[in-house]
């Protein structure tokens, strides 16, 4: 690992090329990653922490960036859900290696409304719906038990729609800081931080790499 040296060759990124709103800027970078067919262009590392500050992280999929924040879906009674309930402060990182780009976000989570979660749940493939319905996410469990639960549920449903589990749904991360990192040669990377300007907008500052 010590001998791996990546040279980042991305062209320069200047403040005047950035959107005034960091959510618009984030959407633009995600859209470019999707358009370029990068693998898992919407995967992000989500860090949560217990009330006393013990952190944990995992990958989740970003499903929407709306006017207020970044939305992902999960089980509310998972480990991350429990930590968010005790401490809504989170951080996420998105990284696109071929573009030498990273976005980091810190903010606070809130549950999105159940109807929006139900609409999204209904759009998922049936297999994903079934596994979400039977999986007590983050609890110890044998695979055979999961499969048995799916078989039982399929029999109960008899071809009917899979109802969204009560403890499943979306979270919105409302950012209080977003950083955009753009790899440049010789480690002279471009970094910009958005912070609230106190008047409902954002101010942008360049940071040392
Ligand atoms: C590429 C990838 C995408 C994932 N997307 C999600 C997701 O959108 N929601 C989710 O709950 N778990 C997702 N997972 C699984 C999580 O990383 C994690 O194992 C799970 O949410 C339980 O986390 P927790 O026990 O920390 O709560 C994904 C894993 C990978 C590798």
XYZ file of N, CA and C and ligand atoms in Angstrom:
658
model
N 0.823 -1.203 0.000
C 0.000 0.000 0.000
C 0.861 1.259 0.000
N 1.998 1.181 0.721
C 2.857 2.371 0.814
C 3.342 2.845 -0.540
N 3.498 1.867 -1.490
C 4.088 2.238 -2.773
C 3.053 2.640 -3.820
N 1.787 2.593 -3.447
C 0.764 3.029 -4.400
C 0.750 4.553 -4.405
N 0.968 5.132 -5.578
C 0.970 6.600 -5.690
C 0.078 6.991 -6.861
N -1.061 7.483 -6.566
C -1.990 7.912 -7.616
C -1.687 9.365 -7.960
N -1.544 9.641 -9.252
C -1.376 11.046 -9.661
C -2.747 11.521 -10.187
N -3.276 12.565 -9.580
C -4.598 13.049 -9.983
C -4.435 14.099 -11.064
N -5.118 13.899 -12.176
C -4.886 14.796 -13.313
C -6.067 15.665 -13.680
N -7.026 15.803 -12.785
C -8.237 16.532 -13.152
C -7.917 18.002 -13.457
N -8.645 18.593 -14.418
C -8.432 20.009 -14.706
C -8.869 20.856 -13.517
N -8.494 22.110 -13.528
C -8.744 22.957 -12.353
C -10.243 23.165 -12.120
N -10.568 23.379 -10.870
C -11.940 23.692 -10.485
C -11.900 25.027 -9.758
N -12.711 25.965 -10.239
C -12.700 27.301 -9.641
C -14.053 27.627 -9.032
N -14.012 28.532 -8.055
C -15.243 28.864 -7.331
C -16.332 29.362 -8.274
N -15.941 30.085 -9.335
C -16.979 30.645 -10.213
C -17.653 29.582 -11.082
N -17.142 28.339 -11.049
C -17.799 27.258 -11.790
C -18.788 26.504 -10.910
N -18.813 26.828 -9.623
C -19.671 26.088 -8.692
C -21.055 26.725 -8.611
N -22.058 25.878 -8.439
C -23.427 26.383 -8.256
C -23.511 27.135 -6.928
N -24.426 28.086 -6.831
C -24.588 28.859 -5.595
C -25.089 27.965 -4.464
N -25.877 26.951 -4.822
C -26.434 26.041 -3.820
C -25.684 24.705 -3.893
N -25.138 24.232 -2.773
C -24.332 23.007 -2.826
C -25.133 21.773 -3.239
N -26.456 21.780 -2.980
C -27.254 20.622 -3.389
C -27.342 20.557 -4.920
N -27.402 21.735 -5.572
C -27.375 21.748 -7.049
C -26.017 21.248 -7.550
N -24.957 21.670 -6.871
C -23.616 21.229 -7.275
C -23.464 19.725 -7.090
N -23.965 19.218 -5.969
C -23.879 17.778 -5.708
C -24.670 16.998 -6.763
N -25.867 17.512 -7.077
C -26.693 16.832 -8.084
C -25.943 16.775 -9.419
N -25.277 17.878 -9.778
C -24.546 17.924 -11.055
C -23.439 16.860 -11.079
N -22.722 16.711 -9.967
C -21.640 15.710 -9.953
C -22.207 14.291 -9.962
N -23.290 14.048 -9.242
C -23.891 12.706 -9.270
C -24.401 12.411 -10.686
N -25.047 13.398 -11.295
C -25.576 13.198 -12.657
C -24.448 12.875 -13.640
N -23.313 13.544 -13.483
C -22.179 13.261 -14.380
C -21.656 11.848 -14.167
N -21.626 11.407 -12.913
C -21.159 10.038 -12.624
C -22.130 9.018 -13.212
N -23.437 9.311 -13.137
C -24.450 8.406 -13.708
C -24.305 8.386 -15.228
N -24.176 9.581 -15.822
C -24.085 9.672 -17.287
C -22.855 8.943 -17.807
N -21.781 8.892 -17.009
C -20.546 8.227 -17.431
C -20.587 6.723 -17.148
N -21.746 6.232 -16.641
C -21.879 4.793 -16.354
C -20.852 4.301 -15.348
N -20.450 5.128 -14.408
C -19.535 4.661 -13.378
C -20.252 3.622 -12.527
N -19.521 2.629 -12.006
C -20.182 1.631 -11.160
C -20.712 2.284 -9.876
N -21.909 1.925 -9.496
C -22.537 2.446 -8.273
C -22.315 3.952 -8.089
N -22.742 4.753 -9.059
C -22.454 6.190 -9.011
C -23.104 6.897 -7.829
N -24.119 6.249 -7.228
C -24.841 6.875 -6.117
C -24.525 6.234 -4.768
N -23.459 5.429 -4.708
C -23.083 4.816 -3.423
C -22.376 5.849 -2.549
N -22.727 5.864 -1.282
C -22.067 6.811 -0.371
C -21.820 6.143 0.971
N -20.747 6.567 1.611
C -20.428 6.066 2.943
C -21.116 6.960 3.958
N -21.933 6.344 4.787
C -22.703 7.089 5.787
C -22.126 6.811 7.166
N -21.727 7.853 7.857
C -21.232 7.713 9.228
C -22.277 8.237 10.202
N -22.535 7.420 11.218
C -23.438 7.828 12.295
C -22.656 7.672 13.599
N -23.256 8.088 14.693
C -22.567 7.919 15.980
C -23.593 7.781 17.084
N -23.207 7.065 18.113
C -24.071 6.941 19.284
C -24.130 8.295 19.998
N -25.009 8.393 20.973
C -25.150 9.664 21.704
C -23.838 10.061 22.371
N -23.038 9.057 22.774
C -21.768 9.415 23.413
C -20.601 9.429 22.427
N -20.923 9.459 21.116
C -19.897 9.757 20.126
C -19.125 8.580 19.573
N -19.606 7.335 19.786
C -18.916 6.184 19.204
C -19.404 6.018 17.756
N -18.500 6.166 16.779
C -18.952 6.206 15.378
C -19.083 4.827 14.740
N -19.877 4.762 13.669
C -19.932 3.578 12.807
C -20.228 4.068 11.399
N -19.851 3.274 10.394
C -20.112 3.696 9.016
C -20.455 2.503 8.155
N -21.099 2.774 7.038
C -21.500 1.744 6.078
C -21.883 2.447 4.765
N -21.996 1.625 3.703
C -22.399 2.160 2.401
C -23.922 2.152 2.299
N -24.504 3.218 1.794
C -25.922 3.220 1.421
C -26.036 3.900 0.052
N -27.214 3.793 -0.554
C -27.402 4.386 -1.873
C -28.190 5.683 -1.776
N -27.631 6.714 -2.363
C -28.318 7.998 -2.451
C -29.437 7.853 -3.484
N -30.673 8.158 -3.089
C -31.794 7.938 -4.005
C -32.384 9.231 -4.550
N -32.129 10.332 -3.888
C -32.639 11.609 -4.393
C -31.902 12.742 -3.695
N -31.729 13.841 -4.421
C -31.311 15.087 -3.777
C -32.453 16.060 -4.033
N -33.185 16.416 -2.997
C -34.284 17.359 -3.193
C -33.835 18.760 -2.756
N -34.770 19.691 -2.589
C -34.384 21.075 -2.274
C -33.776 21.206 -0.880
N -33.942 20.157 -0.047
C -33.522 20.282 1.351
C -32.362 19.373 1.741
N -32.131 18.331 0.958
C -31.048 17.451 1.363
C -30.944 16.174 0.542
N -30.197 15.235 1.117
C -29.892 13.967 0.439
C -30.717 12.853 1.078
N -31.364 12.050 0.238
C -32.301 11.044 0.737
C -31.781 9.629 0.465
N -31.853 8.796 1.507
C -31.542 7.366 1.344
C -32.588 6.573 2.118
N -32.642 5.264 1.833
C -33.659 4.404 2.457
C -33.001 3.279 3.234
N -33.658 2.911 4.322
C -33.081 1.870 5.168
C -34.118 1.379 6.168
N -33.658 0.545 7.107
C -34.514 0.094 8.209
C -34.312 1.048 9.385
N -35.401 1.566 9.902
C -35.278 2.522 11.008
C -34.780 1.853 12.293
N -34.959 0.521 12.393
C -34.482 -0.121 13.624
C -33.158 -0.854 13.424
N -32.442 -0.506 12.356
C -31.086 -1.035 12.165
C -30.133 -0.341 13.134
N -28.900 -0.760 13.104
C -27.907 -0.082 13.944
C -27.854 1.420 13.619
N -27.777 1.735 12.310
C -27.690 3.151 11.937
C -28.935 3.903 12.384
N -30.121 3.212 12.260
C -31.375 3.853 12.655
C -31.394 4.161 14.144
N -30.893 3.212 14.938
C -30.834 3.422 16.383
C -29.896 4.571 16.727
N -28.772 4.624 16.024
C -27.827 5.702 16.313
C -28.403 7.058 15.911
N -29.081 7.077 14.760
C -29.679 8.338 14.301
C -30.763 8.806 15.276
N -31.529 7.839 15.828
C -32.576 8.215 16.784
C -31.966 8.873 18.018
N -30.787 8.386 18.416
C -30.136 8.933 19.611
C -29.318 10.177 19.301
N -28.898 10.295 18.040
C -27.974 11.363 17.663
C -28.142 11.620 16.161
N -28.923 12.626 15.772
C -29.234 12.806 14.346
C -28.083 13.351 13.498
N -26.964 13.673 14.127
C -25.829 14.200 13.350
C -25.154 13.065 12.576
N -24.955 13.280 11.274
C -24.324 12.261 10.430
C -23.323 12.922 9.483
N -22.530 12.082 8.827
C -21.648 12.553 7.760
C -21.711 11.550 6.621
N -21.608 12.023 5.387
C -21.524 11.105 4.242
C -20.383 11.511 3.323
N -19.867 10.505 2.631
C -18.823 10.716 1.625
C -19.223 10.017 0.338
N -19.136 10.733 -0.760
C -19.277 10.126 -2.088
C -17.939 10.293 -2.793
N -17.465 9.240 -3.480
C -16.160 9.296 -4.142
C -16.273 8.652 -5.513
N -15.824 9.383 -6.538
C -15.808 8.849 -7.895
C -14.366 8.845 -8.361
N -13.750 7.661 -8.267
C -12.315 7.550 -8.571
C -11.967 8.030 -9.985
N -12.712 7.616 -11.042
C -12.290 8.030 -12.381
C -12.350 9.549 -12.578
N -13.137 10.227 -11.782
C -13.261 11.686 -11.912
C -12.393 12.431 -10.893
N -11.698 11.692 -10.030
C -10.926 12.348 -8.950
C -11.810 13.338 -8.185
N -13.005 12.906 -7.850
C -13.935 13.807 -7.175
C -14.473 13.180 -5.893
N -14.619 14.004 -4.907
C -15.216 13.566 -3.639
C -16.142 14.675 -3.122
N -17.255 14.255 -2.586
C -18.141 15.181 -1.873
C -18.255 14.688 -0.438
N -18.088 15.576 0.509
C -18.322 15.211 1.912
C -19.388 16.149 2.482
N -20.271 15.551 3.265
C -21.414 16.283 3.798
C -21.507 16.027 5.291
N -21.740 17.052 6.070
C -22.176 16.820 7.444
C -23.535 17.484 7.599
N -24.358 16.902 8.450
C -25.694 17.466 8.608
C -26.509 16.685 9.619
N -27.797 16.957 9.590
C -28.724 16.304 10.510
C -29.776 15.541 9.734
N -30.149 14.394 10.282
C -31.121 13.541 9.602
C -32.527 13.785 10.120
N -33.480 13.574 9.219
C -34.891 13.543 9.612
C -35.547 12.456 8.772
N -36.600 11.851 9.326
C -37.334 10.862 8.530
C -38.153 11.590 7.471
N -38.197 11.050 6.259
C -39.094 11.640 5.260
C -40.509 11.114 5.528
N -41.509 11.705 4.876
C -42.877 11.279 5.194
C -43.137 9.871 4.656
N -44.007 9.152 5.380
C -44.215 7.726 5.113
C -44.759 7.494 3.704
N -45.572 8.431 3.191
C -46.143 8.209 1.858
C -45.047 8.213 0.789
N -44.078 9.125 0.930
C -42.962 9.162 -0.030
C -42.164 7.862 0.059
N -41.973 7.368 1.300
C -41.272 6.090 1.458
C -42.074 4.959 0.804
N -43.409 4.981 1.019
C -44.242 3.915 0.420
C -44.154 3.949 -1.103
N -44.175 5.180 -1.672
C -44.084 5.297 -3.140
C -42.771 4.711 -3.647
N -41.689 5.012 -2.920
C -40.397 4.479 -3.356
C -40.366 2.961 -3.175
N -40.880 2.491 -2.026
C -40.887 1.048 -1.758
C -41.622 0.310 -2.877
N -42.737 0.897 -3.316
C -43.557 0.250 -4.353
C -42.800 0.165 -5.682
N -41.815 1.054 -5.877
C -41.081 1.054 -7.149
C -39.925 0.047 -7.145
N -39.650 -0.571 -5.985
C -38.506 -1.498 -5.911
C -38.888 -2.860 -6.477
N -37.884 -3.625 -6.945
C -38.185 -4.983 -7.423
C -38.787 -5.814 -6.289
N -39.665 -6.760 -6.632
C -40.359 -7.554 -5.613
C -39.376 -8.277 -4.672
N -38.281 -8.773 -5.234
C -37.298 -9.483 -4.402
C -36.739 -8.575 -3.311
N -36.473 -7.323 -3.661
C -35.951 -6.375 -2.664
C -37.033 -6.058 -1.630
N -38.271 -5.947 -2.089
C -39.374 -5.671 -1.151
C -39.511 -6.808 -0.145
N -39.442 -8.037 -0.660
C -39.603 -9.191 0.231
C -38.484 -9.258 1.252
N -37.247 -9.020 0.798
C -36.149 -9.145 1.768
C -36.232 -8.024 2.791
N -36.636 -6.817 2.358
C -36.790 -5.731 3.346
C -37.878 -6.081 4.355
N -38.931 -6.759 3.872
C -40.071 -7.057 4.738
C -39.740 -8.107 5.811
N -38.833 -9.025 5.482
C -38.573 -10.108 6.450
C -37.279 -9.931 7.239
N -36.460 -8.932 6.855
C -35.125 -8.831 7.464
C -35.108 -7.856 8.634
N -34.827 -8.353 9.843
C -34.630 -7.432 10.972
C -33.207 -6.889 10.899
N -33.001 -5.893 10.027
C -31.645 -5.477 9.656
C -30.762 -5.231 10.876
N -29.569 -5.732 10.799
C -28.498 -5.586 11.803
C -28.633 -6.552 12.984
N -29.685 -7.398 12.985
C -29.821 -8.406 14.044
C -29.138 -9.705 13.597
N -28.561 -10.479 14.535
C -28.009 -11.784 14.157
C -29.118 -12.680 13.620
N -28.860 -13.387 12.508
C -29.894 -14.238 11.925
C -29.288 -15.194 10.909
N -29.760 -16.441 10.895
C -29.289 -17.416 9.913
C -29.961 -17.153 8.568
N -29.247 -17.453 7.485
C -29.813 -17.252 6.146
C -31.049 -18.130 5.928
N -30.979 -19.379 6.494
C -32.107 -20.305 6.307
C -33.391 -19.714 6.898
N -33.275 -19.007 8.021
C -34.441 -18.385 8.651
C -35.013 -17.285 7.747
N -34.099 -16.523 7.126
C -34.551 -15.470 6.204
C -35.351 -16.069 5.041
N -34.787 -17.138 4.461
C -35.439 -17.771 3.308
C -36.812 -18.314 3.737
N -36.862 -18.960 4.902
C -38.152 -19.483 5.388
C -39.164 -18.355 5.541
N -38.709 -17.224 6.072
C -39.621 -16.094 6.256
C -40.156 -15.585 4.910
N -39.267 -15.585 3.904
C -39.710 -15.116 2.579
C -40.740 -16.089 2.002
N -40.471 -17.376 2.149
C -41.412 -18.380 1.622
C -42.774 -18.224 2.309
N -42.763 -18.050 3.642
C -44.026 -17.879 4.391
C -44.763 -16.625 3.936
N -44.000 -15.514 3.782
C -44.639 -14.253 3.392
C -45.241 -14.364 1.992
N -44.489 -14.971 1.058
C -44.998 -15.151 -0.307
C -46.314 -15.925 -0.282
N -46.358 -16.972 0.589
C -47.581 -17.790 0.679
C -48.735 -16.936 1.222
N -48.456 -16.134 2.259
C -49.503 -15.266 2.839
C -50.008 -14.256 1.822
N -49.080 -13.674 1.071
C -49.456 -12.599 0.144
C -50.222 -13.151 -1.062
N -49.915 -14.397 -1.424
C -50.608 -15.055 -2.520
C -50.607 -14.177 -3.784
N -49.439 -13.607 -4.088
C -49.323 -12.790 -5.312
C -49.668 -11.326 -5.108
N -50.203 -10.994 -3.929
C -50.557 -9.590 -3.665
C -49.321 -8.737 -3.442
N -49.535 -7.403 -3.385
C -48.413 -6.476 -3.197
C -47.745 -6.698 -1.841
N -46.436 -6.443 -1.803
C -45.707 -6.538 -0.530
C -45.876 -5.204 0.200
N -46.499 -5.218 1.389
C -46.640 -3.947 2.103
C -45.290 -3.480 2.648
N -45.098 -2.159 2.677
C -43.838 -1.641 3.213
C -43.792 -1.924 4.712
N -42.685 -2.474 5.208
C -42.588 -2.695 6.655
C -42.674 -1.355 7.385
N -43.314 -1.370 8.550
C -43.478 -0.126 9.310
C -42.155 0.533 9.660
N -41.159 -0.318 9.950
C -39.871 0.219 10.390
C -38.884 0.385 9.239
N -39.402 0.707 8.076
C -38.552 0.904 6.903
C -38.924 2.246 6.295
N -37.960 2.956 5.734
C -38.287 4.220 5.081
C -37.063 5.068 4.810
N -37.336 6.305 4.432
C -36.253 7.192 4.017
C -35.829 8.159 5.101
N -34.588 8.568 4.999
C -34.066 9.667 5.800
C -33.597 10.761 4.843
N -33.762 11.981 5.264
C -33.171 13.107 4.548
C -32.039 13.646 5.410
N -30.885 13.852 4.792
C -29.771 14.509 5.483
C -29.805 15.970 5.093
N -30.102 16.827 6.072
C -30.089 18.285 5.801
C -28.680 18.782 6.094
N -27.965 19.215 5.047
C -26.554 19.555 5.249
C -26.357 20.857 6.018
N -25.328 20.885 6.871
C -24.897 22.170 7.418
C -23.498 22.527 6.915
N -22.907 21.602 6.165
C -21.631 21.869 5.510
C -21.470 20.859 4.379
N -21.034 21.333 3.205
C -20.719 20.410 2.106
C -19.377 20.826 1.511
N -18.538 19.820 1.302
C -17.241 20.088 0.674
C -17.122 19.338 -0.648
N -16.507 20.002 -1.617
C -16.228 19.407 -2.926
C -14.716 19.344 -3.101
N -14.229 18.150 -3.401
C -12.784 17.912 -3.542
C -12.532 17.410 -4.948
N -11.498 17.983 -5.557
C -11.194 17.679 -6.950
C -9.695 17.409 -7.019
N -9.282 16.170 -7.310
C -7.862 15.817 -7.282
C -7.074 16.520 -8.374
N -5.926 17.059 -8.002
C -5.062 17.775 -8.963
C -3.637 17.246 -8.834
N -2.800 17.485 -9.848
C -1.413 17.001 -9.774
C -0.677 17.541 -8.550
N 0.300 16.758 -8.092
C 1.177 17.149 -6.975
C 0.415 17.428 -5.683
N -0.704 16.801 -5.541
C -1.504 16.954 -4.307
C -1.998 18.381 -4.082
N -1.959 19.197 -5.157
C -2.484 20.567 -5.016
C -3.964 20.550 -5.381
N -4.707 19.791 -4.623
C -6.105 19.556 -4.957
C -6.948 20.815 -4.759
N -8.051 20.873 -5.506
C -9.010 21.962 -5.303
C -10.039 21.506 -4.282
N -10.276 22.347 -3.300
C -11.286 22.032 -2.266
C -12.120 23.265 -2.009
N -13.430 23.065 -1.998
C -14.333 24.174 -1.687
C -15.320 23.732 -0.622
N -15.532 24.627 0.318
C -16.479 24.336 1.396
C -17.637 25.318 1.333
N -18.840 24.778 1.404
C -20.062 25.605 1.513
C -20.496 25.610 2.973
N -20.730 26.802 3.482
C -21.289 26.952 4.818
C -22.482 27.896 4.740
N -23.457 27.728 5.629
C -24.617 28.640 5.606
C -24.137 30.081 5.798
N -24.736 31.023 5.022
C -24.299 32.423 5.135
C -25.110 33.203 6.175
N -26.036 32.498 6.853
C -26.833 33.153 7.889
C -28.047 33.884 7.349
N -28.187 33.925 6.031
C -29.340 34.616 5.413
C -30.108 33.665 4.506
N -29.992 32.378 4.778
C -30.727 31.396 3.978
C -29.956 30.923 2.760
N -28.790 31.510 2.492
C -27.967 31.079 1.356
C -26.682 30.420 1.849
N -25.723 30.358 0.977
C -24.471 29.675 1.293
C -23.287 30.546 0.888
N -22.206 30.467 1.651
C -20.968 31.090 1.205
C -19.968 29.982 0.887
N -19.107 30.267 -0.065
C -18.151 29.258 -0.533
C -16.744 29.738 -0.225
N -15.931 28.853 0.362
C -14.529 29.225 0.581
C -13.633 28.105 0.098
N -12.477 28.502 -0.416
C -11.481 27.517 -0.848
C -10.671 27.080 0.365
N -10.402 25.775 0.443
C -9.613 25.253 1.571
C -8.280 24.716 1.065
N -7.281 24.754 1.911
C -5.998 24.136 1.579
C -6.184 22.628 1.439
N -5.490 22.021 0.476
C -5.713 20.583 0.253
C -5.140 19.728 1.366
C -23.139 -0.861 -2.511
C -23.986 -0.991 -1.267
C -25.186 -0.328 -1.193
C -25.976 -0.422 -0.052
N -27.128 0.296 0.009
C -27.861 0.266 1.146
C -29.008 1.104 1.278
O -29.341 1.925 0.391
N -29.722 1.005 2.439
C -29.368 0.139 3.441
O -30.069 0.093 4.447
N -28.284 -0.638 3.356
C -27.512 -0.588 2.227
N -26.387 -1.364 2.139
C -26.018 -2.231 3.286
C -25.330 -1.370 4.347
O -23.997 -1.078 3.976
C -25.353 -2.011 5.750
O -24.776 -3.297 5.717
C -26.775 -2.124 6.300
O -27.532 -0.952 6.000
C -26.764 -2.318 7.816
O -26.056 -1.256 8.397
P -26.106 -0.956 9.966
O -26.108 -2.266 10.685
O -24.871 -0.137 10.242
O -27.369 -0.167 10.223
C -25.571 -1.251 1.018
C -24.330 -1.926 0.943
C -23.541 -1.780 -0.180
C -22.205 -2.462 -0.211
